[in-house]
Backbone as JSON, one array per atom type, in Angstrom:
{
  "sequence": "XXXXXXXXXXXXXXXXXXXXXXXXXXXXXXXXXXXXXXXXXXXXXXXXXXXXXXXXXXXXXXXXXXXXXXXXXXXXXXXXXXXXXXXXXXXXXXXXXXXXXXXXXXXXXXXXXXXXXXXXXXXXXXXXX",
  "N": [[30.59, -1.53, -15.12], [29.77, -3.26, -13.05], [28.73, -6.67, -12.82], [26.7, -7.87, -11.46], [24.59, -7.45, -8.55], [24.26, -8.82, -5.38], [22.2, -9.57, -2.66], [21.41, -10.62, 0.69], [18.65, -12.62, 1.91], [16.3, -13.37, 4.41], [13.8, -14.49, 4.34], [12.84, -15.75, 1.58], [10.5, -15.75, 0.0], [8.98, -13.63, 1.06], [10.76, -11.56, 0.48], [10.72, -11.78, -2.31], [8.07, -10.98, -2.9], [8.23, -8.3, -2.05], [10.34, -7.23, -3.73], [9.39, -7.9, -6.31], [7.22, -6.14, -6.52], [8.39, -3.54, -5.99], [10.47, -3.39, -7.92], [9.03, -3.67, -10.25], [8.05, -1.14, -10.7], [10.17, 0.01, -11.99], [10.14, -1.27, -14.36], [11.04, -3.86, -14.34], [10.84, -7.33, -14.79], [9.57, -10.61, -13.82], [11.65, -12.59, -11.64], [14.36, -14.92, -12.31], [14.31, -18.03, -10.9], [16.52, -19.91, -8.9], [17.83, -22.85, -7.57], [20.5, -23.61, -5.71], [23.23, -26.03, -5.62], [23.75, -26.35, -2.96], [21.31, -26.11, -1.84], [20.15, -23.69, -1.21], [18.0, -20.98, -2.1], [17.93, -18.71, -4.84], [17.15, -15.61, -6.39], [17.07, -14.06, -9.5], [16.89, -10.99, -10.87], [16.67, -9.55, -13.93], [17.5, -6.8, -15.98], [17.78, -4.26, -18.34], [20.51, -4.74, -18.96], [21.66, -5.27, -16.49], [21.92, -7.21, -13.42], [20.15, -8.01, -10.57], [20.27, -9.65, -7.56], [18.76, -11.83, -5.17], [19.37, -13.75, -2.34], [19.19, -16.65, -0.28], [21.32, -16.88, 2.48], [24.32, -18.58, 1.88], [25.89, -19.69, 3.84], [24.18, -20.39, 5.83], [23.69, -18.72, 7.96], [21.98, -15.83, 9.39], [20.69, -13.38, 7.16], [21.69, -9.96, 6.78], [21.49, -6.38, 6.68], [23.95, -4.43, 4.99], [26.13, -2.5, 6.83], [26.44, 0.79, 6.17], [26.21, 0.31, 3.51], [24.53, 0.75, 0.37], [22.12, 0.08, -2.1], [21.6, 1.39, -5.19], [18.98, 2.35, -7.37], [18.34, 3.21, -10.68], [16.21, 5.71, -11.85], [13.7, 7.07, -14.1], [12.41, 9.46, -13.82], [11.32, 12.13, -11.57], [8.85, 11.42, -10.55], [8.86, 8.65, -10.75], [10.79, 8.04, -8.84], [9.44, 8.74, -6.46], [7.26, 6.98, -6.68], [8.53, 4.46, -6.58], [9.47, 4.52, -3.93], [6.98, 4.71, -2.51], [5.64, 2.34, -3.3], [7.46, 0.43, -2.39], [7.34, 0.87, 0.41], [4.65, 0.22, 0.83], [4.77, -2.48, 0.47], [6.11, -3.66, 2.59], [8.53, -2.4, 3.1], [10.59, 0.11, 4.74], [10.43, 3.55, 5.15], [13.16, 5.75, 5.09], [15.46, 8.31, 6.18], [15.2, 11.52, 4.59], [12.02, 12.71, 3.23], [10.9, 11.54, -0.02], [12.34, 13.36, -2.73], [13.74, 16.39, -4.19], [17.2, 16.96, -3.94], [19.8, 19.19, -3.4], [23.21, 19.55, -3.95], [26.78, 19.04, -3.69], [27.06, 17.19, -5.7], [25.35, 18.03, -7.57], [21.93, 18.5, -8.73], [19.64, 16.13, -7.52], [17.04, 13.77, -7.55], [15.8, 11.91, -4.97], [14.99, 8.96, -3.05], [14.83, 6.99, -0.12], [14.72, 3.73, 1.22], [14.38, 0.91, 3.45], [14.59, -2.55, 2.86], [12.61, -5.52, 3.74], [14.58, -7.04, 5.09], [16.37, -5.21, 6.0], [18.17, -4.1, 4.2], [19.53, -1.26, 2.65], [18.05, 0.8, 0.28], [18.11, 2.92, -2.58], [16.31, 5.11, -4.62], [16.9, 6.88, -7.55], [17.01, 9.76, -9.53], [18.61, 11.62, -11.98], [18.37, 14.84, -12.99]],
  "CA": [[31.51, -1.85, -14.07], [29.27, -4.38, -12.26], [27.97, -7.69, -13.53], [25.49, -8.09, -10.67], [24.6, -7.15, -7.13], [23.51, -9.85, -4.66], [21.96, -9.3, -1.24], [20.83, -11.75, 1.4], [17.25, -12.58, 2.33], [15.96, -14.38, 5.41], [12.54, -15.11, 3.9], [12.94, -15.52, 0.13], [9.19, -15.44, -0.57], [8.67, -12.26, 1.49], [11.61, -10.69, -0.32], [10.23, -11.8, -3.68], [6.88, -10.11, -2.97], [8.71, -6.92, -1.94], [11.09, -6.82, -4.92], [8.51, -7.96, -7.48], [6.43, -4.9, -6.55], [9.24, -2.35, -6.08], [11.21, -3.36, -9.18], [8.07, -3.5, -11.34], [7.98, 0.3, -10.94], [11.27, 0.32, -12.9], [9.97, -2.06, -15.58], [11.71, -5.15, -14.18], [9.89, -8.44, -14.78], [9.73, -11.71, -12.88], [13.03, -13.08, -11.53], [14.68, -16.31, -12.57], [14.54, -18.73, -9.62], [17.57, -20.92, -8.99], [18.17, -23.53, -6.33], [21.9, -24.02, -5.82], [23.54, -27.39, -5.15], [23.72, -26.3, -1.49], [19.91, -26.1, -1.45], [19.62, -22.36, -0.96], [17.29, -20.4, -3.24], [18.36, -17.39, -5.3], [16.3, -14.99, -7.4], [17.85, -13.17, -10.37], [16.1, -10.01, -11.61], [17.51, -9.03, -15.02], [16.88, -5.64, -16.62], [18.61, -3.2, -18.91], [21.91, -5.11, -18.91], [22.13, -5.53, -15.14], [21.27, -8.27, -12.68], [20.01, -7.82, -9.13], [19.99, -10.99, -7.04], [18.41, -12.04, -3.77], [19.79, -15.11, -2.03], [19.31, -17.14, 1.07], [22.76, -16.98, 2.73], [24.88, -19.9, 1.62], [26.5, -20.22, 5.06], [23.13, -20.77, 6.77], [23.48, -17.69, 8.97], [20.97, -14.84, 9.05], [21.03, -12.25, 6.29], [21.58, -8.67, 7.44], [21.85, -5.24, 5.84], [25.34, -3.99, 5.09], [26.27, -1.22, 7.52], [27.09, 1.74, 5.27], [25.95, -0.08, 2.13], [23.29, 1.17, -0.27], [21.92, -0.32, -3.49], [20.88, 2.46, -5.88], [18.25, 2.0, -8.58], [18.19, 4.35, -11.59], [14.84, 6.02, -12.23], [13.59, 7.89, -15.29], [11.71, 10.72, -13.53], [11.06, 12.35, -10.15], [7.63, 10.68, -10.2], [9.23, 7.25, -10.57], [11.47, 8.0, -7.55], [8.39, 8.74, -5.44], [6.47, 5.76, -6.82], [9.36, 3.36, -6.05], [9.4, 4.66, -2.47], [5.64, 4.41, -2.01], [5.36, 0.91, -3.52], [8.33, -0.32, -1.47], [6.77, 0.98, 1.76], [3.38, -0.51, 0.83], [5.05, -3.92, 0.41], [6.91, -4.11, 3.72], [9.73, -1.61, 3.29], [10.54, 1.2, 5.73], [10.96, 4.82, 4.67], [14.24, 6.27, 5.94], [16.04, 9.61, 5.84], [14.21, 12.55, 4.25], [10.95, 12.32, 2.31], [11.36, 11.57, -1.41], [12.33, 14.69, -3.31], [14.93, 17.0, -4.76], [18.32, 17.32, -3.06], [20.83, 19.99, -4.07], [24.47, 19.4, -3.24], [28.01, 19.1, -4.49], [26.9, 16.28, -6.84], [24.31, 18.61, -8.43], [20.54, 18.22, -8.34], [19.25, 14.73, -7.56], [15.79, 13.35, -6.92], [16.15, 10.7, -4.22], [14.21, 8.41, -1.95], [15.53, 5.89, 0.55], [13.93, 2.77, 2.0], [15.01, -0.36, 3.82], [13.75, -3.69, 2.52], [12.24, -6.24, 4.96], [15.75, -7.57, 5.78], [17.21, -4.11, 6.45], [19.06, -3.58, 3.16], [19.21, 0.12, 2.29], [17.84, 1.01, -1.15], [17.92, 4.29, -3.01], [15.79, 5.36, -5.97], [17.6, 8.09, -7.92], [16.87, 10.35, -10.87], [19.48, 12.78, -12.22], [17.74, 15.66, -14.05]],
  "C": [[31.06, -3.09, -13.31], [28.58, -5.4, -13.15], [26.66, -7.95, -12.8], [25.7, -7.58, -9.25], [23.76, -8.22, -6.46], [23.41, -9.44, -3.2], [21.3, -10.52, -0.62], [19.38, -11.51, 1.78], [16.98, -13.69, 3.33], [14.69, -15.13, 5.05], [12.43, -14.81, 2.41], [11.59, -15.16, -0.48], [8.72, -14.05, -0.17], [9.47, -11.26, 0.66], [11.15, -10.64, -1.77], [9.01, -10.9, -3.83], [7.3, -8.64, -2.94], [9.37, -6.47, -3.24], [10.28, -6.94, -6.2], [7.76, -6.63, -7.63], [7.32, -3.68, -6.78], [9.95, -2.27, -7.43], [10.29, -3.27, -10.39], [7.9, -2.02, -11.69], [9.03, 0.72, -11.97], [11.18, -0.46, -14.21], [10.64, -3.42, -15.53], [10.64, -6.24, -14.06], [10.2, -9.46, -13.7], [11.19, -12.18, -12.82], [13.14, -14.53, -12.01], [14.99, -16.93, -11.22], [15.58, -19.82, -9.84], [17.76, -21.52, -7.62], [19.58, -24.1, -6.52], [22.09, -25.45, -5.3], [23.5, -27.48, -3.62], [22.3, -26.29, -0.96], [19.33, -24.72, -1.19], [19.04, -21.77, -2.26], [17.82, -19.01, -3.52], [17.36, -16.92, -6.35], [17.14, -13.98, -8.17], [16.9, -12.29, -11.18], [17.03, -9.41, -12.67], [16.76, -7.91, -15.73], [17.95, -4.7, -17.14], [20.11, -3.48, -18.76], [22.46, -5.42, -17.53], [21.35, -6.66, -14.49], [21.32, -7.94, -11.19], [19.55, -9.15, -8.56], [19.64, -10.93, -5.56], [18.73, -13.49, -3.47], [19.63, -15.42, -0.55], [20.81, -17.3, 1.33], [23.27, -18.41, 2.61], [25.47, -20.53, 2.88], [25.48, -20.59, 6.14], [22.91, -19.78, 7.9], [22.43, -16.7, 8.51], [21.52, -13.78, 8.1], [20.87, -10.97, 7.1], [21.99, -7.58, 6.46], [23.29, -4.84, 6.06], [25.39, -2.62, 5.76], [27.07, -0.28, 6.61], [26.84, 1.43, 3.81], [24.6, 0.41, 1.64], [23.28, 0.62, -1.69], [21.07, 0.76, -4.14], [20.24, 1.97, -7.16], [17.99, 3.26, -9.4], [16.73, 4.5, -11.99], [14.84, 6.98, -13.42], [12.89, 9.23, -15.05], [11.6, 10.89, -12.02], [9.83, 11.55, -9.68], [7.94, 9.2, -9.95], [9.98, 7.06, -9.24], [10.44, 7.89, -6.42], [7.57, 7.46, -5.49], [7.24, 4.55, -6.28], [9.28, 3.36, -4.53], [8.06, 4.19, -1.94], [5.28, 2.93, -2.17], [6.2, 0.07, -2.57], [7.77, -0.3, -0.05], [5.46, 0.19, 1.86], [3.58, -2.03, 0.84], [6.06, -4.37, 1.47], [8.21, -3.38, 3.94], [9.51, -0.52, 4.33], [11.17, 2.44, 5.13], [12.02, 5.32, 5.64], [14.74, 7.59, 5.36], [14.93, 10.6, 5.49], [13.12, 11.98, 3.35], [11.48, 12.34, 0.88], [11.31, 13.0, -1.96], [13.69, 15.13, -3.81], [15.95, 17.3, -3.67], [19.33, 18.08, -3.91], [22.11, 19.84, -3.26], [25.64, 19.45, -4.19], [27.94, 18.18, -5.72], [25.86, 16.82, -7.84], [22.93, 18.26, -7.9], [20.24, 16.74, -8.54], [17.87, 14.57, -6.94], [16.06, 12.0, -6.29], [15.02, 10.26, -3.31], [14.98, 7.22, -1.41], [14.54, 5.05, 1.33], [14.84, 1.63, 2.44], [14.05, -1.47, 3.44], [13.44, -4.46, 3.8], [13.41, -6.86, 5.72], [16.72, -6.48, 6.22], [18.19, -3.58, 5.44], [18.59, -2.19, 2.75], [19.17, 0.26, 0.77], [17.62, 2.47, -1.43], [17.31, 4.27, -4.42], [16.31, 6.74, -6.34], [17.29, 8.49, -9.35], [17.77, 11.57, -10.93], [18.84, 13.61, -13.33], [18.75, 16.16, -15.07]]
}
């Protein structure tokens, strides 16, 4: 359904350090760096048919987290959910909501963890057993 997801970053190098570490947990390698004609820098992380992008805002205004928005990353195990959370927090992220773990609900059993990146974007690590 999606070709890519792009979020804003106020400090592209800080965001790169954060996402290099957090996405490495999922097996994602180094991003492709691109400087647009407008001069703003973008990073493209490609993995498993998808692309996750970080960009300095093209309009020159500050990047901010989307109110109500969440970017979910697919994990392969409950342990990977917890590791994503712990690595993200160790690299400048903030743990939010409940501790990583199993949630039972109308969507069935899910292993989840939630963090905010250094710019306030809400991220979810998810494993469906």
